[in-house]
mmCIF file of C-alpha atoms in Angstrom:
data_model
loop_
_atom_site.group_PDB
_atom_site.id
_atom_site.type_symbol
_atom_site.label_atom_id
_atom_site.label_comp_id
_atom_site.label_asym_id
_atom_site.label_seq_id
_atom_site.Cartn_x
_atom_site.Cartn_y
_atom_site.Cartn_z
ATOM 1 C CA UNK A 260 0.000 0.000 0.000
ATOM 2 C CA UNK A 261 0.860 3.076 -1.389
ATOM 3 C CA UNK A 262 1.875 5.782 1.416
ATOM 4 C CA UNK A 263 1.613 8.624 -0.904
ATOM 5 C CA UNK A 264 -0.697 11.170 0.419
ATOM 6 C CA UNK A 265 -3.784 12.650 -2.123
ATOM 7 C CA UNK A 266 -4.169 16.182 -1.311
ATOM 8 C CA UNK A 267 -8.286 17.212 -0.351
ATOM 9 C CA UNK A 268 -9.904 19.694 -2.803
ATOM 10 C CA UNK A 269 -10.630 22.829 -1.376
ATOM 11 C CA UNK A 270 -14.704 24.460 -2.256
ATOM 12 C CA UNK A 271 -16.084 27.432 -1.884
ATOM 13 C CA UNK A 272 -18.956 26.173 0.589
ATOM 14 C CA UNK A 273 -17.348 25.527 3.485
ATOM 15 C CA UNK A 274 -20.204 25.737 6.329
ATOM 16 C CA UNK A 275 -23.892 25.067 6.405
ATOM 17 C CA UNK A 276 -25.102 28.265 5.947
ATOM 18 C CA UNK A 277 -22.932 28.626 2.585
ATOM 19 C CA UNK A 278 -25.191 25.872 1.691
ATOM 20 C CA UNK A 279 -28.554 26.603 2.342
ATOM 21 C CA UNK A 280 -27.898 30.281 0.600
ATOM 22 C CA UNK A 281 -26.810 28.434 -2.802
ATOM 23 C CA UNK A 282 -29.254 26.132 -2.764
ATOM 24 C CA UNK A 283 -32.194 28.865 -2.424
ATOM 25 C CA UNK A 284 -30.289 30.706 -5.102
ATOM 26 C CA UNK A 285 -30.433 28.245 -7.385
ATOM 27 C CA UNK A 286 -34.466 27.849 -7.191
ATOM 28 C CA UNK A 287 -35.222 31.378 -6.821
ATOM 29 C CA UNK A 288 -32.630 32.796 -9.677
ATOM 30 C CA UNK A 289 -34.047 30.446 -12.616
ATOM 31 C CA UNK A 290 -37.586 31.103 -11.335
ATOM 32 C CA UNK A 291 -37.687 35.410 -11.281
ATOM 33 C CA UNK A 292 -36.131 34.955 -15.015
ATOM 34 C CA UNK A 293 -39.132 32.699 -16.072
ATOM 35 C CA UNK A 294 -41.229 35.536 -14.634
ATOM 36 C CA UNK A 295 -39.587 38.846 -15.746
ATOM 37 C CA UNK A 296 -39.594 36.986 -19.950
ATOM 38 C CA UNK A 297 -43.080 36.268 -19.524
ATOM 39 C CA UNK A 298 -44.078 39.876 -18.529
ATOM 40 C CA UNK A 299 -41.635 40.791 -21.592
ATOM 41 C CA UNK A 300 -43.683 38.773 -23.825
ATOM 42 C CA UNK A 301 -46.974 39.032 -22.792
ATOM 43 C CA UNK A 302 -46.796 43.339 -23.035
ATOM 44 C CA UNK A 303 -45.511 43.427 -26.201
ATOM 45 C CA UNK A 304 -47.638 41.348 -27.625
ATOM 46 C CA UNK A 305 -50.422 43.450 -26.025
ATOM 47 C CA UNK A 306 -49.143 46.886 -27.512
ATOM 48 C CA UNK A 307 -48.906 44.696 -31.131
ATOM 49 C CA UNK A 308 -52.755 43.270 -30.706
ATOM 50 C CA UNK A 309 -54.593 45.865 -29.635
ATOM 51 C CA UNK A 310 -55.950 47.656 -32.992
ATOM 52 C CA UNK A 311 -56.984 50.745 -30.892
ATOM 53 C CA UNK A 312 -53.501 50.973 -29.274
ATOM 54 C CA UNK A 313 -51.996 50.293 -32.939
ATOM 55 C CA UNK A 314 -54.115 52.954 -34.732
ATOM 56 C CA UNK A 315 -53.917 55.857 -31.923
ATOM 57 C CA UNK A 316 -50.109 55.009 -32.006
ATOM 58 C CA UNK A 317 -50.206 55.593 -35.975
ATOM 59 C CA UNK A 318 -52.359 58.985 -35.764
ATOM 60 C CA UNK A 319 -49.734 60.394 -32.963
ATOM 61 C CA UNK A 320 -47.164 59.316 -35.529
ATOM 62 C CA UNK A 321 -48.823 61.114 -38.454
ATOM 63 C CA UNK A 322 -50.119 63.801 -36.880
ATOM 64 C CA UNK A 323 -48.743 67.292 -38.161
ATOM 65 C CA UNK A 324 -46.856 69.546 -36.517
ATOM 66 C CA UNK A 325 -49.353 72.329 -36.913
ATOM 67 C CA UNK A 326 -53.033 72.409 -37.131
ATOM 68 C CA UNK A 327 -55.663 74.938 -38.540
ATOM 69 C CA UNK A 328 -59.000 74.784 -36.409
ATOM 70 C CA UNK A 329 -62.136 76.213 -38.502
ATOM 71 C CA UNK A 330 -64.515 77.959 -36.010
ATOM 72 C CA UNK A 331 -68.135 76.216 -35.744
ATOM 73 C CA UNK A 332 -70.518 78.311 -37.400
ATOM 74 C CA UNK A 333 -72.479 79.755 -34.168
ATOM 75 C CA UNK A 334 -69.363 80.901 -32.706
ATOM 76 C CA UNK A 335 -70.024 84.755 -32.146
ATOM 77 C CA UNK A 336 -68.618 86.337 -29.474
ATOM 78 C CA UNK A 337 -69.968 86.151 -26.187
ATOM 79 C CA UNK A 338 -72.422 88.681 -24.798
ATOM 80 C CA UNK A 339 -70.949 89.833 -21.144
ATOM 81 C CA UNK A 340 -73.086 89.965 -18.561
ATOM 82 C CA UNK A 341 -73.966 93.607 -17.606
ATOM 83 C CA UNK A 342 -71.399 93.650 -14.397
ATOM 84 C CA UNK A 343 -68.558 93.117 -16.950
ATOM 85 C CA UNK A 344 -69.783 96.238 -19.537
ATOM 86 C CA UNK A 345 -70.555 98.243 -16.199
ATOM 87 C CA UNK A 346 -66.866 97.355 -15.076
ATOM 88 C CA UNK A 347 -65.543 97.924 -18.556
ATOM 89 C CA UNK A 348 -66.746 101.076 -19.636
ATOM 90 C CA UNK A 349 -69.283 102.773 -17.375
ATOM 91 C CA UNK A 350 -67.154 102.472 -13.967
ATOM 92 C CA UNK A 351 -65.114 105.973 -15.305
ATOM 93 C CA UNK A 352 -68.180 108.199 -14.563
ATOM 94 C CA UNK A 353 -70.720 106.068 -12.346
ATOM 95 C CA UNK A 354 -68.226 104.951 -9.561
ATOM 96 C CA UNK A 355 -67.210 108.405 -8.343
ATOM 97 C CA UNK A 356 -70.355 110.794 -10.331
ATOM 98 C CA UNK A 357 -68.275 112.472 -12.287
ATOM 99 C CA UNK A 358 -70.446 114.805 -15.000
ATOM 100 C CA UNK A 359 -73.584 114.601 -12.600
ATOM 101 C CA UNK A 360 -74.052 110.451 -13.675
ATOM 102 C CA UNK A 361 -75.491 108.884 -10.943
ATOM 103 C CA UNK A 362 -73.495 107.005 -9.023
ATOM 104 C CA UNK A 363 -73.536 102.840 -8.753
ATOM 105 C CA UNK A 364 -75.842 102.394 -5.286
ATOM 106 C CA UNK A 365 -76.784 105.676 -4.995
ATOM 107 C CA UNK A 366 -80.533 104.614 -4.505
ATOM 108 C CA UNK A 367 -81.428 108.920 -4.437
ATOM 109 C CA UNK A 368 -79.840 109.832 -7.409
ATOM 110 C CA UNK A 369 -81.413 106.471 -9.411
ATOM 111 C CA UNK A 370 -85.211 106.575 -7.694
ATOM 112 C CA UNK A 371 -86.205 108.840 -10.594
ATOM 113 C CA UNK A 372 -84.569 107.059 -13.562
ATOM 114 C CA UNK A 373 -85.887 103.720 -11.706
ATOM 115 C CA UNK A 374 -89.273 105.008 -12.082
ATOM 116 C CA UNK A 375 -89.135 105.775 -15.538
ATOM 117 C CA UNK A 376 -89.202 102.138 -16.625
ATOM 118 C CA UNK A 377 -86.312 99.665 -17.950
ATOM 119 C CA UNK A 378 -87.249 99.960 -21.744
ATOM 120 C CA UNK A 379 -87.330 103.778 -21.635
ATOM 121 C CA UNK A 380 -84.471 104.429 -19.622
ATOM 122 C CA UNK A 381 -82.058 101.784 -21.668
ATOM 123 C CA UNK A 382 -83.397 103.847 -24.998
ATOM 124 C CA UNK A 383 -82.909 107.424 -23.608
ATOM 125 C CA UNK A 384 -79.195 106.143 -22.391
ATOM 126 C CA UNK A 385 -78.895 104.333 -25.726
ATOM 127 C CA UNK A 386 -79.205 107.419 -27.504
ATOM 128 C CA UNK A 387 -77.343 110.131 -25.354
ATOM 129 C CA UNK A 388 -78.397 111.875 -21.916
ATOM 130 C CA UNK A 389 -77.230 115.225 -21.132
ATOM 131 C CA UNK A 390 -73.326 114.568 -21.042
ATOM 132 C CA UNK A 391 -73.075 111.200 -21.474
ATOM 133 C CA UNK A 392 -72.379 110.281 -24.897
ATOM 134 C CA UNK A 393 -74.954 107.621 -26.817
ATOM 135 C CA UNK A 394 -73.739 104.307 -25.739
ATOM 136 C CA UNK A 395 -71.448 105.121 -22.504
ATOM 137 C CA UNK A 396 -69.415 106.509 -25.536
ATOM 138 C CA UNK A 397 -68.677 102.759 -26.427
ATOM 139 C CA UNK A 398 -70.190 102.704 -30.267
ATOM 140 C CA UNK A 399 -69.250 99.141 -30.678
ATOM 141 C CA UNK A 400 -71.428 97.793 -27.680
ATOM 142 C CA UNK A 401 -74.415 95.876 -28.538
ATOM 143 C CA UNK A 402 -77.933 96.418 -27.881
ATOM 144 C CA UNK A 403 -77.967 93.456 -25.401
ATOM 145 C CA UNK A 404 -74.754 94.600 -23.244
ATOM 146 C CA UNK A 405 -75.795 98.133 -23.065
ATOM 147 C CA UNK A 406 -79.303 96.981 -21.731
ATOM 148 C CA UNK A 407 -77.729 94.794 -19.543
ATOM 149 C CA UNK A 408 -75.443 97.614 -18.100
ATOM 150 C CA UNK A 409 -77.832 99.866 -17.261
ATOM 151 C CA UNK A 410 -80.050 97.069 -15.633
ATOM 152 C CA UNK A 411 -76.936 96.165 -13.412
ATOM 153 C CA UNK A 412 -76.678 99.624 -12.504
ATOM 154 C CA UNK A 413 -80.364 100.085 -11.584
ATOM 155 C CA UNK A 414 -80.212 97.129 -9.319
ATOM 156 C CA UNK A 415 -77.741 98.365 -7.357
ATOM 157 C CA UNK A 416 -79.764 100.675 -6.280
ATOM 158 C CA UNK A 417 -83.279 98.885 -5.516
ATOM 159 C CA UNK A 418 -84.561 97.728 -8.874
ATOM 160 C CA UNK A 419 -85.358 94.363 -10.158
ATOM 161 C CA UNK A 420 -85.281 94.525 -13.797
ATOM 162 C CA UNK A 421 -83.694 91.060 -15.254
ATOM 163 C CA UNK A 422 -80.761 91.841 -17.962
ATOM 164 C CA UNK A 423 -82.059 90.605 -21.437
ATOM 165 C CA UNK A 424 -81.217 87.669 -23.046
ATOM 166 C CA UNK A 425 -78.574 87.086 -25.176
ATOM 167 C CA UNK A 426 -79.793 86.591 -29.140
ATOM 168 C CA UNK A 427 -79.949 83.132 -30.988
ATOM 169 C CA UNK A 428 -76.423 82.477 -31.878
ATOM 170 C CA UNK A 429 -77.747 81.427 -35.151
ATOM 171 C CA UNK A 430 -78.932 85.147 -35.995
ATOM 172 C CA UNK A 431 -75.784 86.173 -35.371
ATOM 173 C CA UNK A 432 -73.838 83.249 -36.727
ATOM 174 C CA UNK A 433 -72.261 83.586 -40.265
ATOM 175 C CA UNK A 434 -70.703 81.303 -42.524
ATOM 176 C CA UNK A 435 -67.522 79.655 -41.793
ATOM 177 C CA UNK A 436 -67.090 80.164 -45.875
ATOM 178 C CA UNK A 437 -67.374 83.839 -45.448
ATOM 179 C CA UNK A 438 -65.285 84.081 -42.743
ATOM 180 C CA UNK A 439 -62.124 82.737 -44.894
ATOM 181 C CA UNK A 440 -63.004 84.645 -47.491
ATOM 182 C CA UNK A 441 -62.624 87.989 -45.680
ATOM 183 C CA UNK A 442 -59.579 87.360 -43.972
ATOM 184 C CA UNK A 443 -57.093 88.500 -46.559
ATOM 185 C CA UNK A 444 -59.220 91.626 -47.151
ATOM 186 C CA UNK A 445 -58.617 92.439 -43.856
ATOM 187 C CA UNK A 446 -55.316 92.233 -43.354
ATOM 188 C CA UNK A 447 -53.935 94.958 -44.792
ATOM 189 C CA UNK A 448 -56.448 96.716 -42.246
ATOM 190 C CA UNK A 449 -55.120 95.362 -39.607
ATOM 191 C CA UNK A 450 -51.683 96.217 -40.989
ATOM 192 C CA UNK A 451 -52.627 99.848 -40.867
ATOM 193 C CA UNK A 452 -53.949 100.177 -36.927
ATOM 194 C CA UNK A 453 -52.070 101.730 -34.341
ATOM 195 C CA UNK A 454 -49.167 99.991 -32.940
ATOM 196 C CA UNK A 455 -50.226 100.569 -29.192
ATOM 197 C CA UNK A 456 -52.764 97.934 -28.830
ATOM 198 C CA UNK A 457 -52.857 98.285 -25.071
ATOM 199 C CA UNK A 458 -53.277 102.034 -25.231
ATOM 200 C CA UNK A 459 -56.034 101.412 -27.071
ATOM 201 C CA UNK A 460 -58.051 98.990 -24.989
ATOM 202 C CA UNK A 461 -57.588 101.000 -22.513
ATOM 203 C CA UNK A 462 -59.403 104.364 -23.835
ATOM 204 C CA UNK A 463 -61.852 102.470 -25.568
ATOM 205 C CA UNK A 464 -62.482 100.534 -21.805
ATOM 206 C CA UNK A 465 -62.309 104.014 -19.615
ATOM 207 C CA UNK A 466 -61.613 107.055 -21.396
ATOM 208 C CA UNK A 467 -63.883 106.958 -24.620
ATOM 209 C CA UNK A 468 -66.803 107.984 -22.343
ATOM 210 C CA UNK A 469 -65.554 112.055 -22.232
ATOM 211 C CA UNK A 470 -63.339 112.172 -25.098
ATOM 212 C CA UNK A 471 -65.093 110.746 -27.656
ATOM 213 C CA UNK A 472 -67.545 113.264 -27.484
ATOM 214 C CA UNK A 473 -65.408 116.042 -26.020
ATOM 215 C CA UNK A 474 -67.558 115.970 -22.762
ATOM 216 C CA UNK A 475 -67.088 118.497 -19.919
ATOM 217 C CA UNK A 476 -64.321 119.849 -22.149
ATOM 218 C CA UNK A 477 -62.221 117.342 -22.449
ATOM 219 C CA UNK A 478 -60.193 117.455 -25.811
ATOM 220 C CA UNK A 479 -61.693 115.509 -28.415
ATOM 221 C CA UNK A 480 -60.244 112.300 -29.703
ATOM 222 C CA UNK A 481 -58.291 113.350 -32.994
ATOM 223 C CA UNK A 482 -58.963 117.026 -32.657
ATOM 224 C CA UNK A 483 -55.379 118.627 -33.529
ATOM 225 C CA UNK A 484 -56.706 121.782 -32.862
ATOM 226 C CA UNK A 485 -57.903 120.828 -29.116
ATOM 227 C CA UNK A 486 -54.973 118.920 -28.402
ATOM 228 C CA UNK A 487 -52.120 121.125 -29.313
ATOM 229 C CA UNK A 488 -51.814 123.395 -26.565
ATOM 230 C CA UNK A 489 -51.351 120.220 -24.264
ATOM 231 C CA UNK A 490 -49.024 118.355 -26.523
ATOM 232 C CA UNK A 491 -46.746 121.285 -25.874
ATOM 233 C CA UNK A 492 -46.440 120.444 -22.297
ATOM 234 C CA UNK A 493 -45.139 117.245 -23.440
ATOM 235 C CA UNK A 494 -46.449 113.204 -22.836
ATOM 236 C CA UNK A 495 -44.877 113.061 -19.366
ATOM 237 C CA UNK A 496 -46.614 115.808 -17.967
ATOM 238 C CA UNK A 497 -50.031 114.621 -19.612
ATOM 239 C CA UNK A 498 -49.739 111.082 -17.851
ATOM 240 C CA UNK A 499 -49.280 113.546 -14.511
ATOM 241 C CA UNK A 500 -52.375 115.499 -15.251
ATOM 242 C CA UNK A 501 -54.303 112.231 -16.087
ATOM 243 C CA UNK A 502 -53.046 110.119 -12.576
ATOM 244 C CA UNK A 503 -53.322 112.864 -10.344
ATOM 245 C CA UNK A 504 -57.099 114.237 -12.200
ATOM 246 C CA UNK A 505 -57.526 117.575 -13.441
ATOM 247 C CA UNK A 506 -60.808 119.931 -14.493
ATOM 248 C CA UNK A 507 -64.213 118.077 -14.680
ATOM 249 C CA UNK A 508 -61.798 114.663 -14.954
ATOM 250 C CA UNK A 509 -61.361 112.320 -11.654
ATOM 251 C CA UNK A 510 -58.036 110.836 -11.240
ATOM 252 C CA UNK A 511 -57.281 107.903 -13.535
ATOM 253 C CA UNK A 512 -60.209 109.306 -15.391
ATOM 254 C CA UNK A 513 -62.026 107.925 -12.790
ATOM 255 C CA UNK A 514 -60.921 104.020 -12.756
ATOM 256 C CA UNK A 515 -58.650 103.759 -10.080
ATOM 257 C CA UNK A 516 -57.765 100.209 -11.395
ATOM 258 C CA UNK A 517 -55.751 101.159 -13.433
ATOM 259 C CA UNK A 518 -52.031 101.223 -13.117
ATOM 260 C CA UNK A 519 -49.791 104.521 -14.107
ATOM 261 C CA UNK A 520 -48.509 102.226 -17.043
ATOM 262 C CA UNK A 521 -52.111 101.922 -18.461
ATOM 263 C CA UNK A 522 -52.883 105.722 -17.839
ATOM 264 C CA UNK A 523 -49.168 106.192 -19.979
ATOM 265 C CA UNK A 524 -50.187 103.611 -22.890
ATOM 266 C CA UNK A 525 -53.853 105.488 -23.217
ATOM 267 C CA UNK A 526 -51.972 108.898 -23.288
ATOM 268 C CA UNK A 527 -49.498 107.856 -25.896
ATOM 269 C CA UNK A 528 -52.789 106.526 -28.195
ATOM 270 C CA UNK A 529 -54.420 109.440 -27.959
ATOM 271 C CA UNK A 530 -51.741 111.935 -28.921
ATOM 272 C CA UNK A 531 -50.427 109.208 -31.664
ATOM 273 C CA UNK A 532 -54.100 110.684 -33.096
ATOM 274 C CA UNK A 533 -53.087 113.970 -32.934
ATOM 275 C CA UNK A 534 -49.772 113.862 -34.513
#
């Protein structure tokens, strides 16, 4: 018998533990695989079966990068409600009763016009009373708005008149044909208007009211003549006059919302009128 000595193999297990570990590897390992390739499988070949999936994923695909959306027919422009005109364009005189208009609540000053009735007071204000230009001085405000205004305004102070419906959009409604074809012949209008878009708003929402009509003796809009002697005083101090009030006209021309940037960008319309 051989006394030559076979050397042992050394593993990497060496205790117990070591053991148990590999062994619940080696079950658990092969098993999460089997489950993570069937999930694989089974949503893609969801995402490839589903038509609906397949044709919204084609439309996103083909969709263009821009779109052109054709108004519906019926889509004039909304009628506001008469707090929104009243806020909009008779707040300059009616909140503080500047030129004698009665002011919003004042239940003594409106008792009188109250009594006269909601039809004839909205067409006597319609068409002009005393100082106050026909329409609040806002020509472009429709038949509806202005009658809802001045019902606003007369319940504040103690009436219950009900503001008038809107018309039947489909009176109102043109074309979508006829709206295409008058774009380009507007453009070149809209090409030649004023650069100072916000200046304009803003004397069309608070300042048309006196100077369209040259009310109390304030200078008409596009009246050189009227307008000269102030332009000579320059735009800055203008925008001073207008903030701090001057004459017959309130501060801010009497909307106190507004901001000494709006007062400026009004200012600058008007004398860009003028010039």
């Amino acid at each position: 018998m051989s006394d030559n000595h076979i050397p042992e193999h050394s593993t990497p297990i060496k205790t117990p533990k070591q053991l148990i570990i590999v062994v619940v590897l080696a079950f658990v390992v092969p098993v999460l695989v089997i489950v993570m390739l069937a999930q694989l499988v089974t949503s893609g070949k969801s995402s490839t079966t589903d038509p609906a999936a397949a044709e919204e994923a084609v439309a996103q695909r083909l969709k263009p990068a821009g779109e052109v959306i054709v108004a519906a027919a019926g889509g004039a422009q909304e009628v506001r409600a008469g707090k929104a005109v009243y806020e909009a364009i008779c707040a300059a005189c009616h909140t503080t009763g500047v030129l004698n208009a009665p002011k919003l609540g004042d239940k003594g000053a409106w008792a009188k016009l109250i009594a006269e009735g909601q039809s004839k007071l909205t067409a006597d204000a319609m068409k002009g009373v005393r100082q106050m230009p026909p329409r609040g001085g806002a020509p472009d405000l429709s038949d509806v708005e202005f009658a809802r205004a001045v019902a606003y305004m007369a319940n504040q102070a103690g009436a219950n008149w009900k503001e008038p419906d809107a018309p039947a959009a489909a009176a109102a409604a043109a074309p979508a044909t006829a709206v295409a074809a008058a774009t380009p012949a507007a453009a070149p209008a809209a090409a030649a208007a004023p650069s100072n878009g916000k200046g304009k708003s803003v004397y069309e929402s608070s300042c048309t009211a006196c100077h369209a009509a040259g009310v109390a003796g304030a200078p008409k809009t596009g009246d050189k003549a009227a307008w000269a002697p102030r332009l000579k005083a320059g735009n800055s101090a203008l925008v001073a006059a207008v903030v701090k009030g001057k004459g017959a006209m309130p501060p801010k021309g009497g909307n106190m919302s507004l901001s000494d940037d709006d007062i400026k960008a009004a200012v600058d319309y008007m004398v860009s009128l003028v010039k």
